Coordinates of C-alpha atoms and ligand atoms in Angstrom, one line a residue:
M231 CA 117.7 83.2 -20.8
S232 CA 114.4 82.1 -19.4
E233 CA 111.2 82.4 -21.6
K234 CA 108.7 85.1 -20.9
K235 CA 105.9 83.7 -18.8
Q236 CA 102.3 84.0 -19.9
S237 CA 99.5 85.3 -17.7
F238 CA 97.6 82.6 -15.9
F239 CA 94.5 84.7 -16.9
D240 CA 95.1 84.3 -20.6
P241 CA 92.3 81.8 -21.3
V242 CA 93.6 80.7 -24.7
A243 CA 97.1 80.1 -23.5
L244 CA 95.9 78.3 -20.4
E245 CA 93.5 76.0 -22.2
A246 CA 96.2 75.1 -24.8
F247 CA 98.7 74.4 -21.9
R248 CA 96.1 72.3 -20.0
K249 CA 95.4 70.1 -23.0
E250 CA 99.1 69.8 -24.0
H251 CA 100.0 68.6 -20.5
K252 CA 96.7 66.6 -20.0
I253 CA 95.8 68.5 -16.9
E254 CA 92.3 67.9 -15.5
P255 CA 90.0 71.0 -15.6
Y256 CA 89.4 70.7 -11.8
R257 CA 93.1 71.4 -11.3
I258 CA 92.6 74.8 -13.0
K259 CA 89.7 75.5 -10.6
Q260 CA 91.8 74.6 -7.6
I261 CA 94.5 77.1 -8.7
T262 CA 91.9 79.7 -9.4
D263 CA 90.3 79.2 -6.0
A264 CA 93.7 79.5 -4.3
I265 CA 94.3 82.8 -6.0
F266 CA 90.9 84.4 -5.5
K267 CA 89.7 82.8 -2.2
Q268 CA 93.0 82.3 -0.4
S269 CA 94.8 85.4 -1.8
I270 CA 97.7 83.4 -3.0
I271 CA 99.9 84.8 -5.8
D272 CA 102.7 82.2 -5.8
F273 CA 102.1 78.8 -7.4
Q274 CA 104.5 77.3 -4.9
E275 CA 102.1 78.1 -2.1
I276 CA 99.2 76.3 -3.6
T277 CA 99.0 73.1 -1.5
T278 CA 95.9 71.6 -3.2
I279 CA 98.0 70.6 -6.2
S280 CA 101.1 68.4 -6.4
K281 CA 104.6 69.8 -6.3
E282 CA 105.0 68.6 -9.9
L283 CA 102.1 70.7 -11.0
R284 CA 103.2 73.7 -8.9
D285 CA 106.6 73.6 -10.7
L286 CA 105.0 73.2 -14.1
F287 CA 102.7 76.2 -13.7
D288 CA 105.5 78.2 -12.1
A289 CA 107.8 77.6 -15.1
H290 CA 105.2 78.8 -17.7
F291 CA 102.8 81.2 -16.1
E292 CA 102.7 84.3 -13.9
I293 CA 99.8 85.3 -11.6
I294 CA 100.8 89.0 -11.2
S295 CA 101.8 90.9 -14.3
L296 CA 103.4 93.8 -12.3
T297 CA 106.3 94.3 -9.9
E298 CA 106.0 96.5 -6.8
I299 CA 108.8 99.1 -6.8
K300 CA 107.8 101.5 -4.1
R301 CA 105.4 101.7 -1.1
V302 CA 104.5 104.6 1.1
E303 CA 102.4 104.0 4.2
D304 CA 100.8 105.9 7.0
D305 CA 98.1 104.8 9.5
E306 CA 95.3 105.4 7.0
T307 CA 96.7 104.3 3.7
S308 CA 99.2 102.1 1.9
K309 CA 100.2 103.4 -1.5
F310 CA 101.8 101.1 -4.0
L311 CA 103.8 102.0 -7.1
F312 CA 104.1 99.1 -9.6
E313 CA 106.2 98.7 -12.7
T314 CA 104.7 97.0 -15.8
H315 CA 106.7 94.6 -17.9
D316 CA 107.3 97.3 -20.4
G317 CA 108.8 99.7 -17.8
E318 CA 105.8 102.0 -17.1
V319 CA 104.7 102.9 -13.6
V320 CA 101.2 102.7 -12.1
E321 CA 99.8 103.2 -8.7
S322 CA 97.2 101.9 -6.3
V323 CA 96.1 103.1 -2.9
L324 CA 94.7 101.0 -0.1
M325 CA 92.6 102.9 2.4
Y326 CA 91.9 101.6 5.9
H327 CA 88.6 102.4 7.6
F328 CA 88.5 101.9 11.4
H329 CA 85.1 103.0 12.5
Q330 CA 81.7 101.6 11.5
K331 CA 78.7 103.8 12.2
R332 CA 76.1 102.0 10.2
E333 CA 75.5 98.4 9.1
D334 CA 74.5 99.4 5.6
M335 CA 77.8 100.1 3.9
T336 CA 77.9 101.5 0.4
F337 CA 80.5 103.1 -1.8
N338 CA 79.4 106.4 -0.5
N339 CA 79.8 105.9 3.2
A340 CA 83.1 104.0 2.6
F341 CA 84.5 107.6 2.5
Q342 CA 82.4 109.3 5.1
V343 CA 84.1 111.8 7.4
E344 CA 82.8 110.0 10.4
D345 CA 84.9 106.9 9.5
A346 CA 88.1 108.5 10.6
N347 CA 90.9 106.4 12.0
D348 CA 90.6 107.1 15.7
E349 CA 93.5 105.7 17.6
G350 CA 92.8 102.3 19.1
Q351 CA 89.8 101.5 17.0
E352 CA 89.4 98.2 15.2
L353 CA 90.0 97.9 11.5
N354 CA 86.6 97.7 9.9
R355 CA 87.1 97.5 6.1
M356 CA 89.4 98.4 3.3
T357 CA 88.9 100.3 0.1
L358 CA 91.3 99.9 -2.8
C359 CA 91.7 102.6 -5.4
I360 CA 93.1 101.1 -8.7
S361 CA 94.4 102.5 -11.9
S362 CA 93.2 101.7 -15.4
Q363 CA 95.8 103.6 -17.5
V364 CA 99.3 104.8 -17.2
G365 CA 98.9 108.6 -17.1
C366 CA 95.7 110.1 -18.5
A367 CA 94.6 112.0 -21.5
V368 CA 91.7 113.9 -19.9
G369 CA 94.0 116.5 -18.4
C370 CA 91.9 117.8 -15.4
I371 CA 93.8 121.0 -14.3
F372 CA 93.8 119.9 -10.7
C373 CA 95.4 116.4 -11.3
V374 CA 99.0 115.4 -11.5
T375 CA 98.3 112.3 -13.5
G376 CA 96.7 114.6 -16.1
K377 CA 100.0 116.4 -16.4
M378 CA 101.6 113.1 -17.6
G379 CA 99.4 112.7 -20.6
L380 CA 98.4 109.2 -21.6
K381 CA 101.2 106.7 -21.8
K382 CA 99.3 103.5 -22.2
N383 CA 96.1 101.6 -21.5
L384 CA 96.7 98.9 -18.9
H385 CA 95.9 95.4 -20.0
W386 CA 93.2 93.8 -17.8
T387 CA 95.8 91.4 -16.3
E388 CA 97.7 94.5 -15.1
I389 CA 94.5 96.0 -13.6
L390 CA 93.5 92.7 -11.9
G391 CA 97.1 92.2 -10.8
Q392 CA 96.8 95.3 -8.6
V393 CA 93.9 93.8 -6.7
L394 CA 95.4 90.3 -6.3
Y395 CA 98.8 91.6 -5.2
I396 CA 97.2 93.9 -2.6
N397 CA 94.9 91.2 -1.3
N398 CA 98.0 89.1 -0.8
F399 CA 99.7 92.0 0.9
I400 CA 96.7 92.3 3.3
K401 CA 96.8 88.6 4.0
T402 CA 100.5 88.9 5.0
K403 CA 99.9 92.0 7.0
L404 CA 96.6 91.2 8.8
G405 CA 96.0 87.5 8.4
K406 CA 92.6 86.2 9.4
K407 CA 89.6 87.9 11.0
E408 CA 88.1 86.5 14.2
D409 CA 85.6 84.5 12.2
G410 CA 88.5 82.7 10.5
T411 CA 88.1 84.3 7.1
L412 CA 90.8 86.3 5.5
H413 CA 91.0 90.1 5.6
K414 CA 90.5 91.3 2.0
V415 CA 89.7 94.5 0.1
R416 CA 86.0 95.2 0.6
N417 CA 85.4 98.1 -1.9
I418 CA 87.2 98.7 -5.1
V419 CA 87.1 102.0 -6.9
F420 CA 88.4 102.8 -10.4
M421 CA 89.7 106.2 -9.3
G422 CA 93.5 105.8 -9.6
M423 CA 95.5 106.8 -12.7
G424 CA 93.5 107.1 -15.9
E425 CA 90.0 107.5 -17.3
P426 CA 88.4 104.0 -17.0
L427 CA 86.0 104.5 -19.9
M428 CA 88.9 105.3 -22.2
N429 CA 90.1 101.8 -21.6
Y430 CA 86.7 100.3 -21.4
P431 CA 87.3 96.8 -22.9
N432 CA 90.1 96.1 -20.3
V433 CA 88.0 97.6 -17.5
K434 CA 85.0 95.5 -18.4
E435 CA 87.1 92.3 -18.4
T436 CA 88.5 93.2 -15.0
V437 CA 85.0 93.8 -13.6
G438 CA 84.1 90.3 -14.6
Y439 CA 86.8 88.9 -12.4
L440 CA 86.0 91.3 -9.5
T441 CA 82.2 90.5 -9.4
D442 CA 81.8 86.9 -10.7
T443 CA 81.4 84.5 -7.7
K444 CA 83.8 82.1 -9.4
F445 CA 86.5 84.7 -8.8
L446 CA 86.4 87.6 -6.3
G447 CA 82.6 87.8 -6.1
L448 CA 82.2 91.4 -5.0
S449 CA 78.7 92.7 -5.2
R450 CA 77.5 95.6 -7.3
K451 CA 77.8 98.2 -4.6
R452 CA 81.4 97.2 -3.8
V453 CA 82.9 98.0 -7.2
T454 CA 82.7 101.5 -8.5
I455 CA 83.6 102.9 -11.9
S456 CA 84.2 106.6 -12.0
T457 CA 84.3 108.6 -15.2
S458 CA 84.9 112.2 -16.1
G459 CA 82.3 111.8 -18.9
L460 CA 82.9 110.6 -22.4
L461 CA 79.8 110.2 -24.4
K462 CA 80.7 107.3 -26.7
P463 CA 82.0 104.8 -24.1
L464 CA 79.4 106.0 -21.6
R465 CA 76.7 104.9 -24.1
Q466 CA 78.4 101.5 -24.3
F467 CA 78.7 101.3 -20.5
I468 CA 75.0 102.0 -20.1
D469 CA 74.0 99.4 -22.7
D470 CA 76.2 96.7 -21.0
N471 CA 74.7 97.4 -17.6
L472 CA 77.8 96.2 -15.8
P473 CA 77.2 95.0 -12.1
V474 CA 79.0 98.0 -10.6
A475 CA 78.2 101.3 -8.8
F476 CA 78.8 104.4 -10.9
A477 CA 80.4 107.7 -10.1
F478 CA 80.5 110.7 -12.3
S479 CA 83.3 113.4 -11.9
L480 CA 81.2 116.5 -12.3
H481 CA 83.3 119.2 -10.7
A482 CA 81.2 122.0 -12.2
P483 CA 77.5 122.5 -12.7
N484 CA 77.8 124.3 -16.0
Q485 CA 79.6 123.9 -19.3
P486 CA 81.9 126.9 -19.2
L487 CA 83.2 126.1 -15.7
R488 CA 83.7 122.4 -16.7
E489 CA 85.7 123.5 -19.7
Q490 CA 88.0 125.5 -17.4
L491 CA 88.6 122.5 -15.1
I492 CA 88.6 119.7 -17.7
P493 CA 89.6 121.7 -20.8
V494 CA 90.0 119.1 -23.5
M495 CA 87.3 116.5 -22.7
A496 CA 84.6 118.8 -21.4
H497 CA 84.7 120.7 -24.7
V498 CA 83.9 117.7 -26.8
N499 CA 81.6 116.0 -24.3
P500 CA 78.9 118.7 -23.5
L501 CA 77.4 118.6 -20.0
D502 CA 73.7 118.7 -21.3
K503 CA 74.3 115.6 -23.4
L504 CA 76.1 113.8 -20.6
M505 CA 73.3 114.6 -18.1
A506 CA 70.7 113.1 -20.6
L507 CA 72.7 109.9 -20.8
L508 CA 73.1 109.8 -17.0
D509 CA 69.3 110.1 -16.6
E510 CA 68.9 107.3 -19.0
Y511 CA 71.3 105.2 -16.8
T512 CA 69.3 105.9 -13.6
D513 CA 66.0 105.3 -15.3
K514 CA 67.2 102.0 -16.8
T515 CA 69.0 100.6 -13.8
G516 CA 67.3 102.2 -10.8
N517 CA 70.8 102.9 -9.5
K518 CA 71.8 106.2 -8.1
I519 CA 74.8 108.1 -9.4
F520 CA 77.6 109.4 -7.2
F521 CA 78.6 112.8 -8.4
E522 CA 82.2 113.7 -7.5
Y523 CA 83.0 117.3 -6.9
V524 CA 86.5 118.4 -6.1
M525 CA 86.4 121.6 -4.0
I526 CA 88.9 124.1 -5.3
K527 CA 89.3 127.5 -3.7
D528 CA 87.9 130.4 -5.8
K529 CA 87.3 128.1 -8.8
N530 CA 84.1 126.1 -8.2
D531 CA 83.3 126.7 -4.5
G532 CA 81.2 129.9 -4.6
K533 CA 77.6 130.4 -3.4
E534 CA 76.1 130.9 -6.9
V535 CA 77.8 127.7 -8.1
A536 CA 76.4 125.9 -5.1
H537 CA 72.8 127.0 -6.0
E538 CA 73.4 126.0 -9.6
L539 CA 74.6 122.6 -8.6
G540 CA 71.6 122.1 -6.2
K541 CA 69.3 122.9 -9.1
L542 CA 71.1 120.6 -11.4
L543 CA 71.0 117.6 -9.1
Q544 CA 67.6 118.1 -7.4
H545 CA 65.0 115.6 -8.6
R546 CA 67.7 113.3 -9.9
N547 CA 68.7 109.9 -8.4
A548 CA 72.0 111.5 -7.2
H549 CA 74.3 111.6 -4.3
L550 CA 76.9 114.4 -4.2
N551 CA 80.4 113.6 -2.9
M552 CA 82.3 116.8 -2.1
I553 CA 86.1 116.2 -2.0
P554 CA 88.4 118.8 -0.5
Y555 CA 91.1 119.4 -3.1
N556 CA 94.4 117.6 -2.1
Q557 CA 97.0 120.3 -2.8
N558 CA 100.1 119.4 -4.7
P559 CA 103.3 121.5 -5.2
A560 CA 103.2 120.7 -9.0
I561 CA 99.8 122.5 -9.4
D562 CA 99.0 126.1 -8.5
L563 CA 95.6 125.5 -6.9
E564 CA 94.4 125.5 -3.3
E565 CA 91.7 123.6 -1.5
S566 CA 88.6 125.3 -0.3
T567 CA 88.5 126.4 3.3
P568 CA 86.3 124.3 5.7
E569 CA 84.0 127.3 6.1
R570 CA 83.4 127.5 2.4
I571 CA 82.9 123.8 2.1
K572 CA 80.3 123.8 4.9
K573 CA 78.4 126.8 3.3
F574 CA 78.5 125.1 -0.1
R575 CA 77.2 121.8 1.4
D576 CA 74.4 123.6 3.2
I577 CA 73.2 125.4 0.0
V578 CA 73.2 122.2 -2.1
E579 CA 71.4 120.3 0.7
S580 CA 68.7 123.0 0.7
Y581 CA 67.7 121.6 -2.7
K582 CA 67.1 118.2 -1.0
V583 CA 70.2 116.7 -2.6
K584 CA 72.1 114.1 -0.5
V585 CA 75.6 115.3 0.2
T586 CA 78.7 113.8 1.8
V587 CA 81.9 115.7 2.4
R588 CA 84.5 113.1 1.8
E589 CA 87.5 112.7 3.9
N590 CA 90.6 113.4 2.0
R591 CA 92.7 110.4 3.0
G592 CA 96.3 109.8 2.7
R593 CA 97.9 113.2 2.6
K594 CA 100.9 111.7 4.3
A595 CA 101.0 108.8 2.0
K596 CA 100.8 111.1 -1.0
S597 CA 97.6 109.7 -2.3
A598 CA 96.6 112.7 -4.3
C599 CA 95.6 111.2 -7.6
G600 CA 98.7 110.2 -9.6
Q601 CA 101.2 111.8 -7.2
L602 CA 103.5 108.9 -6.6
G603 CA 103.6 107.9 -10.2
W604 CA 104.2 111.5 -11.2
E605 CA 107.2 111.7 -8.9
K606 CA 108.6 108.5 -10.3
V607 CA 108.1 109.8 -13.9
T608 CA 109.8 113.1 -13.2
E609 CA 112.7 111.3 -11.6
N610 CA 113.1 109.2 -14.7
L611 CA 112.7 112.1 -17.0
K612 CA 115.7 113.7 -15.3
D613 CA 117.6 110.5 -16.2
N614 CA 116.2 110.6 -19.8
N615 CA 115.1 107.1 -19.0
V616 CA 111.4 107.2 -19.9
K617 CA 109.4 107.3 -23.0
K618 CA 107.7 110.7 -23.8
P619 CA 104.0 110.8 -23.0
I620 CA 101.6 110.4 -25.8
K621 CA 100.1 113.7 -26.8
K622 CA 96.5 114.4 -25.6
P623 CA 94.0 113.7 -28.3
L624 CA 91.9 116.7 -29.5
Ligands
SF4_137 S1 91.3 113.4 -12.4 FE1 91.1 111.4 -13.3 S2 90.3 111.9 -15.3 FE2 91.1 113.8 -14.6 S3 93.2 113.8 -15.4 FE3 93.3 112.9 -13.3 S4 93.2 110.7 -13.7 FE4 92.5 111.7 -15.6

């Protein structure tokens, strides 16, 4: 039986291996460059090192710590389901943007309604939504991943693996741009399965690889961490001042409504304390916060709520992203009507708050948060072939 391979990104194992086999440090750099700059995920394709070295690394290390087990695609998204070595499933969604209206791209306008995939338009950029956990303990009532409970924190090699695998997929699918450089993911958002701040050490390590110019080298505005709001890790995140954009899943402008939508976590992480921390973040960094707001019919889309939200965000360094709820048969909730969404937006904007109504991409590709993973898990549950979810913490 072959030995279990180690991750190429385990620095201790890699350095010990390098010394044992008397490999020059620049060889490690050549391999690292091939992975991050040329989107290679197979040692055998790295032509800057000898065949002997390729075989040596291939026998002992892996670049991707996940296996793709399912893919669902439409003309706007490619959705990937991966299996981890311990048999859990995790998902990532790649979104294609075909229409550039402005030069100044940010996380926010990566999702603008105007960026729709009009037939015949040229591919402009790609945004990748990655997962940080298998399942999620936060339990938002509108989210299928929340129904799974938390099953495990992903190791950072499993989070990074999603990005590297999908950059390789893009290379195979699209090749090079006109200027000779490779098509690659341009924006990365931690908005897949899981609450990133509940797995903060692994998310932080991943961010290093995404933003460091020795590796992927994405700028601050190209990587976004999104949180539902947990006081303790949020404190740590602010102190660390990671080079990322920051999104906060608000969903309600007052504590009672937040407790309805995010029952467990909102109760122990009060909104007033969270807002005080968020103000500290904007004061300290000068960065704006993107407030995420899922529009659910008759839950959080009324006129009074819109006024309350406008008052909450006015005078703050904030941008509101309104997201029409992506309906799912497993959940008894409906998306707000276009009329209500428009009215809601107009009211919030009357408080001089910047608002974007985000396009809800990937309905055909089932890119509602956690949906593919959820389907796989329910399939497995029928076969009694999956571990029971960990109970949500109180
Ligand atoms: S919406 Fe995000 S935080 Fe809420 S349960 Fe789903 S994955 Fe967790």
